[in-house]
Amino acid sequence: MLPRTIGSETFQWLIKDCVFTEDNVTDNDGLIHAVWTVIILRNLLRQNNTAGMELGCIDFKRIRDLYPHIVLQPLFARLSSAPDLIYYQIVHERTGDVEHSPISWVVQSDTLRMLSQELAFFADSENKLLSNRARRCIASLLVLDIYCRTAILQALSTTRYASTREFTLLIETRQVRNFVAKELFSGGRPYRHCDAGGNLVHVCDYNCTEDYIGGKKHELRLSIEAVLELHIQRGEAFSCAGHHPIIAGRTANGEIAYVAVARFKSYGGRYCTVTEGMKPENLYLAVRDPDSNVVRMRTPKSFIVYVLRYAPAAYTTNMDWDLYGAPRDWI
């Protein structure tokens, strides 16, 4: 809950990273501002006992009166713009669980399609302020990730804006080329073990001490900026169609296996591999009970597959994929 006085410790903590300016609210490099925006708005909804309401239902005039702090005024000005609010919702959907993972999520396709269509509508608005804000948000989405780019281009395909010279120049200039990500996973990075014949044995984290005589062990030096998490829930089947998943190797029967993390209710997560068509309820893994130290076969509640944020061609070609996989055939 947000306090009613701007001098309180809680309020100062909430806005400490929100140094909003006229231009940086929708800059691709300033996505943290969009994340903070949604966190603040959700707290405002809870405070006003309106949990479950859409962000677009917030009375910003009342909020401005309640929180006149100068730092927040450019933010509230942007949130009075429907295109900006849609953009923030997209960013929020892909932010995922920031407390447990620094990696962004692949937004559910239906949600992304709906929000992209709403944003594209404003690109043709007769209201110059709305159309300009929409086009600025569109420019950010074009380089956010391959999923946002595809969704917004599809949504714009039937608009008048799509036939303009401005739009043609935009899609030519707003492309990701020679992308270099520097921030690697900290903590448990995945390793793969292969037998002497090169067949994949399994994938585990760096704490794994098992060794395979005559086999090979490779570390995946994964960059948190280069990938997204594709979440597969129970009842859903993994498909690599439309994605660029990180390849772990080939199983003994020749199937391509992909790097994944199985999520359990009581046991956290553990690295594993999945193949095309795999469902969480069909994935059986040996899990050690932290209390009894007994190993049991369990099925996860869900699993995550790591997929590239952009198409492979967007990444720099002079690094031999050092930041995304070692050796090269991880991709």
XYZ file of C-alpha atoms in Angstrom:
331
model
C 0.000 0.000 0.000
C 1.318 3.458 -0.852
C 1.388 6.048 1.928
C -0.547 9.270 1.672
C 2.441 11.473 2.455
C 5.319 11.826 0.015
C 7.844 12.279 2.826
C 7.328 8.795 4.216
C 10.090 6.182 4.014
C 7.871 3.747 2.081
C 6.999 6.264 -0.607
C 10.607 7.370 -1.031
C 11.621 3.725 -1.437
C 8.978 3.208 -4.123
C 10.132 6.127 -6.242
C 13.887 5.945 -5.591
C 14.567 4.493 -9.064
C 11.823 6.405 -10.845
C 13.786 9.322 -12.251
C 11.308 9.925 -15.042
C 11.909 12.494 -17.758
C 9.967 13.566 -20.803
C 11.834 11.159 -23.072
C 13.037 8.161 -21.115
C 9.688 6.660 -20.133
C 9.414 4.637 -23.340
C 13.081 4.277 -24.241
C 14.094 0.675 -24.729
C 17.054 1.154 -22.395
C 14.773 2.479 -19.683
C 12.385 -0.442 -19.287
C 12.923 -0.395 -15.546
C 10.811 2.761 -15.505
C 7.918 0.925 -17.092
C 8.271 -1.873 -14.563
C 8.220 0.566 -11.691
C 5.220 2.282 -13.212
C 3.133 -0.860 -13.125
C 4.292 -1.749 -9.600
C 3.207 1.690 -8.380
C -0.112 1.491 -10.199
C -0.912 -1.929 -8.772
C -0.165 -0.637 -5.291
C -2.496 2.283 -5.971
C -5.230 -0.132 -7.013
C -4.799 -2.141 -3.828
C -4.856 1.000 -1.716
C -8.160 2.046 -3.227
C -9.674 -1.444 -2.810
C -9.972 -1.882 -6.553
C -8.008 -5.107 -6.974
C -8.849 -6.767 -10.259
C -9.571 -3.505 -12.067
C -7.752 -2.784 -15.301
C -4.955 -0.228 -15.109
C -6.893 1.917 -17.555
C -9.633 2.431 -14.945
C -7.416 4.463 -12.614
C -8.567 8.029 -11.910
C -5.321 9.871 -12.689
C -6.698 13.270 -11.692
C -7.328 11.944 -8.206
C -3.908 10.271 -8.146
C -2.218 13.528 -9.204
C -3.964 15.350 -6.357
C -2.982 12.634 -3.892
C 0.661 12.464 -5.014
C 1.813 15.892 -6.228
C 5.508 14.948 -5.976
C 7.407 16.588 -8.848
C 9.262 13.367 -9.698
C 5.998 11.641 -10.595
C 4.416 14.355 -12.731
C 6.043 13.363 -16.079
C 5.042 9.787 -15.281
C 1.413 10.692 -14.646
C 1.376 12.817 -17.778
C 2.413 9.795 -19.827
C -0.097 7.579 -18.087
C -2.854 9.909 -19.155
C -2.003 8.669 -22.649
C -3.730 5.394 -23.543
C -0.911 4.226 -25.884
C 1.659 4.560 -23.100
C -0.528 2.599 -20.706
C -0.857 -0.216 -23.254
C 2.915 -0.210 -23.681
C 3.411 -0.498 -19.918
C 1.030 -3.449 -19.805
C 3.056 -5.258 -22.464
C 6.276 -4.577 -20.568
C 4.662 -5.794 -17.361
C 3.486 -9.023 -19.015
C 7.020 -9.840 -20.153
C 8.716 -8.799 -16.913
C 7.673 -12.022 -15.207
C 8.735 -12.817 -11.668
C 11.505 -10.297 -11.029
C 12.008 -11.566 -7.474
C 13.055 -15.051 -8.620
C 14.505 -14.550 -12.087
C 16.104 -11.605 -13.922
C 15.063 -13.044 -17.288
C 12.023 -11.668 -19.098
C 9.181 -13.922 -20.232
C 7.666 -14.620 -23.618
C 4.271 -12.898 -23.437
C 1.252 -15.140 -24.009
C 0.452 -14.836 -27.718
C -3.245 -13.987 -27.240
C -2.437 -11.253 -24.722
C 0.310 -9.788 -26.884
C -1.904 -9.867 -29.972
C -4.751 -8.083 -28.174
C -2.550 -5.357 -26.693
C -0.726 -4.847 -29.998
C -4.035 -4.390 -31.811
C -5.122 -1.828 -29.215
C -1.883 0.089 -29.656
C -2.020 -0.086 -33.461
C -5.492 1.480 -33.361
C -4.044 4.686 -31.918
C -1.406 4.937 -34.667
C -4.210 6.124 -36.991
C -5.796 8.465 -34.447
C -6.830 11.926 -35.599
C -5.595 13.145 -32.230
C -1.968 14.059 -32.930
C -0.875 13.564 -29.330
C -2.271 10.031 -29.232
C -0.933 9.045 -32.632
C 2.535 10.421 -31.818
C 2.634 8.604 -28.482
C 1.437 5.378 -30.126
C 4.123 5.587 -32.816
C 6.786 6.215 -30.204
C 5.690 3.158 -28.240
C 5.615 1.121 -31.457
C 9.232 2.112 -32.134
C 10.217 0.680 -28.735
C 8.306 -2.563 -29.274
C 10.020 -3.157 -32.621
C 13.336 -3.757 -30.849
C 12.082 -5.176 -27.560
C 12.112 -8.799 -28.728
C 11.141 -10.872 -31.755
C 7.678 -11.616 -30.340
C 6.743 -7.980 -29.741
C 8.114 -7.015 -33.152
C 6.096 -9.702 -34.945
C 2.884 -8.924 -33.040
C 2.989 -5.166 -33.571
C 3.856 -5.508 -37.275
C 0.906 -7.861 -37.766
C -1.394 -5.499 -35.890
C -0.222 -2.535 -37.984
C -0.617 -4.330 -41.318
C -4.209 -3.099 -41.785
C -3.632 0.480 -40.613
C -3.185 3.615 -42.705
C 0.057 4.239 -40.858
C 1.565 1.083 -42.379
C 1.395 2.609 -45.858
C 3.295 5.760 -44.924
C 6.913 6.581 -45.673
C 7.418 7.225 -41.961
C 6.510 3.620 -41.175
C 8.789 2.241 -43.901
C 11.729 4.171 -42.496
C 10.837 3.098 -38.978
C 10.942 -0.641 -39.641
C 14.193 -0.204 -41.581
C 15.934 1.695 -38.808
C 14.424 -0.068 -35.786
C 16.117 -3.424 -36.275
C 18.471 -5.270 -33.972
C 21.850 -6.008 -35.545
C 25.089 -7.282 -34.008
C 23.458 -7.565 -30.604
C 26.040 -8.140 -27.856
C 24.804 -9.160 -24.410
C 27.309 -9.032 -21.582
C 25.513 -10.027 -18.398
C 25.834 -13.765 -17.794
C 23.838 -16.004 -15.510
C 25.056 -15.783 -11.936
C 24.810 -18.884 -9.807
C 23.686 -22.179 -11.271
C 24.544 -22.253 -14.957
C 23.574 -25.334 -16.951
C 26.082 -27.952 -18.053
C 25.398 -30.755 -20.455
C 26.913 -34.223 -20.288
C 27.376 -36.308 -23.436
C 28.533 -39.891 -23.719
C 31.547 -41.017 -25.751
C 29.365 -41.173 -28.862
C 28.269 -37.548 -28.464
C 24.724 -38.442 -27.407
C 23.178 -36.216 -24.742
C 23.094 -37.834 -21.307
C 21.547 -35.007 -19.289
C 21.720 -31.309 -18.357
C 22.374 -30.194 -14.795
C 23.646 -27.136 -12.946
C 27.249 -26.390 -12.135
C 27.057 -28.164 -8.760
C 26.643 -31.507 -10.486
C 29.667 -33.695 -9.691
C 28.756 -36.689 -11.838
C 31.327 -37.576 -14.467
C 31.126 -39.753 -17.530
C 34.197 -41.712 -18.541
C 35.023 -41.010 -22.141
C 32.268 -38.437 -22.368
C 32.210 -34.640 -22.584
C 30.987 -31.862 -20.335
C 30.096 -28.413 -21.714
C 29.060 -25.249 -19.899
C 26.309 -23.065 -21.333
C 27.453 -19.508 -20.681
C 23.968 -18.098 -21.004
C 23.337 -14.351 -21.137
C 20.234 -13.101 -19.345
C 19.949 -10.347 -21.978
C 20.035 -12.753 -24.900
C 17.197 -15.100 -23.939
C 13.621 -15.151 -22.711
C 11.726 -17.706 -20.655
C 8.982 -19.622 -22.475
C 6.644 -20.968 -19.780
C 4.803 -24.234 -20.378
C 2.042 -25.099 -17.890
C 0.343 -28.428 -17.230
C -1.992 -29.312 -20.082
C 0.197 -27.435 -22.569
C 2.665 -29.072 -24.942
C 5.987 -27.503 -25.863
C 6.431 -26.640 -29.543
C 9.510 -24.979 -30.995
C 7.444 -23.485 -33.836
C 7.913 -19.730 -33.877
C 10.739 -19.899 -31.324
C 14.513 -20.243 -31.310
C 15.106 -22.502 -28.294
C 18.547 -23.296 -26.911
C 19.532 -26.784 -28.079
C 21.054 -29.140 -25.521
C 21.878 -31.876 -28.029
C 20.403 -35.029 -29.495
C 19.096 -37.951 -27.529
C 20.159 -41.545 -28.241
C 17.145 -41.960 -30.562
C 18.061 -38.824 -32.528
C 15.506 -36.365 -31.103
C 16.593 -32.760 -30.558
C 16.497 -31.884 -26.860
C 16.240 -28.328 -25.537
C 17.502 -26.707 -22.335
C 14.716 -26.313 -19.785
C 14.056 -25.760 -16.103
C 11.423 -27.910 -14.390
C 9.438 -26.122 -11.666
C 8.141 -28.031 -8.645
C 5.789 -26.851 -5.915
C 8.052 -27.837 -3.031
C 11.438 -28.458 -4.600
C 12.177 -25.285 -6.536
C 13.581 -25.711 -10.041
C 16.130 -27.942 -11.695
C 17.696 -28.066 -15.121
C 16.505 -30.713 -17.526
C 15.827 -31.207 -21.224
C 12.574 -31.397 -23.129
C 11.692 -32.496 -26.640
C 9.005 -31.422 -29.102
C 5.506 -32.097 -27.774
C 6.581 -32.597 -24.153
C 4.078 -31.728 -21.403
C 4.948 -31.076 -17.730
C 2.770 -33.987 -16.589
C 4.723 -36.355 -18.844
C 8.151 -35.259 -17.607
C 9.450 -37.507 -14.821
C 12.568 -36.401 -12.951
C 14.434 -37.748 -9.940
C 14.144 -35.130 -7.183
C 15.719 -35.312 -3.744
C 13.387 -34.396 -0.880
C 15.174 -31.681 1.152
C 13.657 -32.955 4.411
C 13.988 -36.736 4.139
C 16.893 -36.751 1.638
C 14.989 -39.452 -0.252
C 15.068 -39.361 -4.052
C 11.669 -39.739 -5.723
C 10.390 -39.471 -9.265
C 8.294 -36.330 -9.649
C 6.458 -34.476 -12.396
C 6.812 -30.671 -12.394
C 3.967 -28.180 -12.165
C 5.486 -26.414 -15.196
C 8.716 -25.999 -17.078
C 10.623 -23.168 -18.719
C 12.391 -23.394 -22.065
C 15.076 -20.815 -22.840
C 14.532 -19.170 -26.228
C 16.471 -16.447 -28.016
C 15.169 -12.914 -27.572
C 15.884 -12.133 -31.209
C 16.368 -14.202 -34.354
C 19.879 -15.761 -34.491
C 20.935 -13.446 -37.326
C 20.541 -10.432 -35.016
C 23.408 -11.454 -32.763
C 26.975 -10.439 -33.346
C 28.839 -12.808 -35.665
C 32.360 -12.224 -34.352
C 31.932 -13.799 -30.928
C 31.296 -17.402 -31.960
C 28.329 -17.432 -29.578
C 30.609 -17.320 -26.524
C 27.946 -15.503 -24.532
C 25.070 -17.645 -25.701
C 26.422 -21.132 -25.784
C 29.553 -23.210 -25.838
C 30.074 -24.857 -28.215
C 28.219 -23.297 -31.136
C 25.724 -26.140 -31.558
C 23.884 -25.095 -28.394
C 21.899 -22.725 -30.626
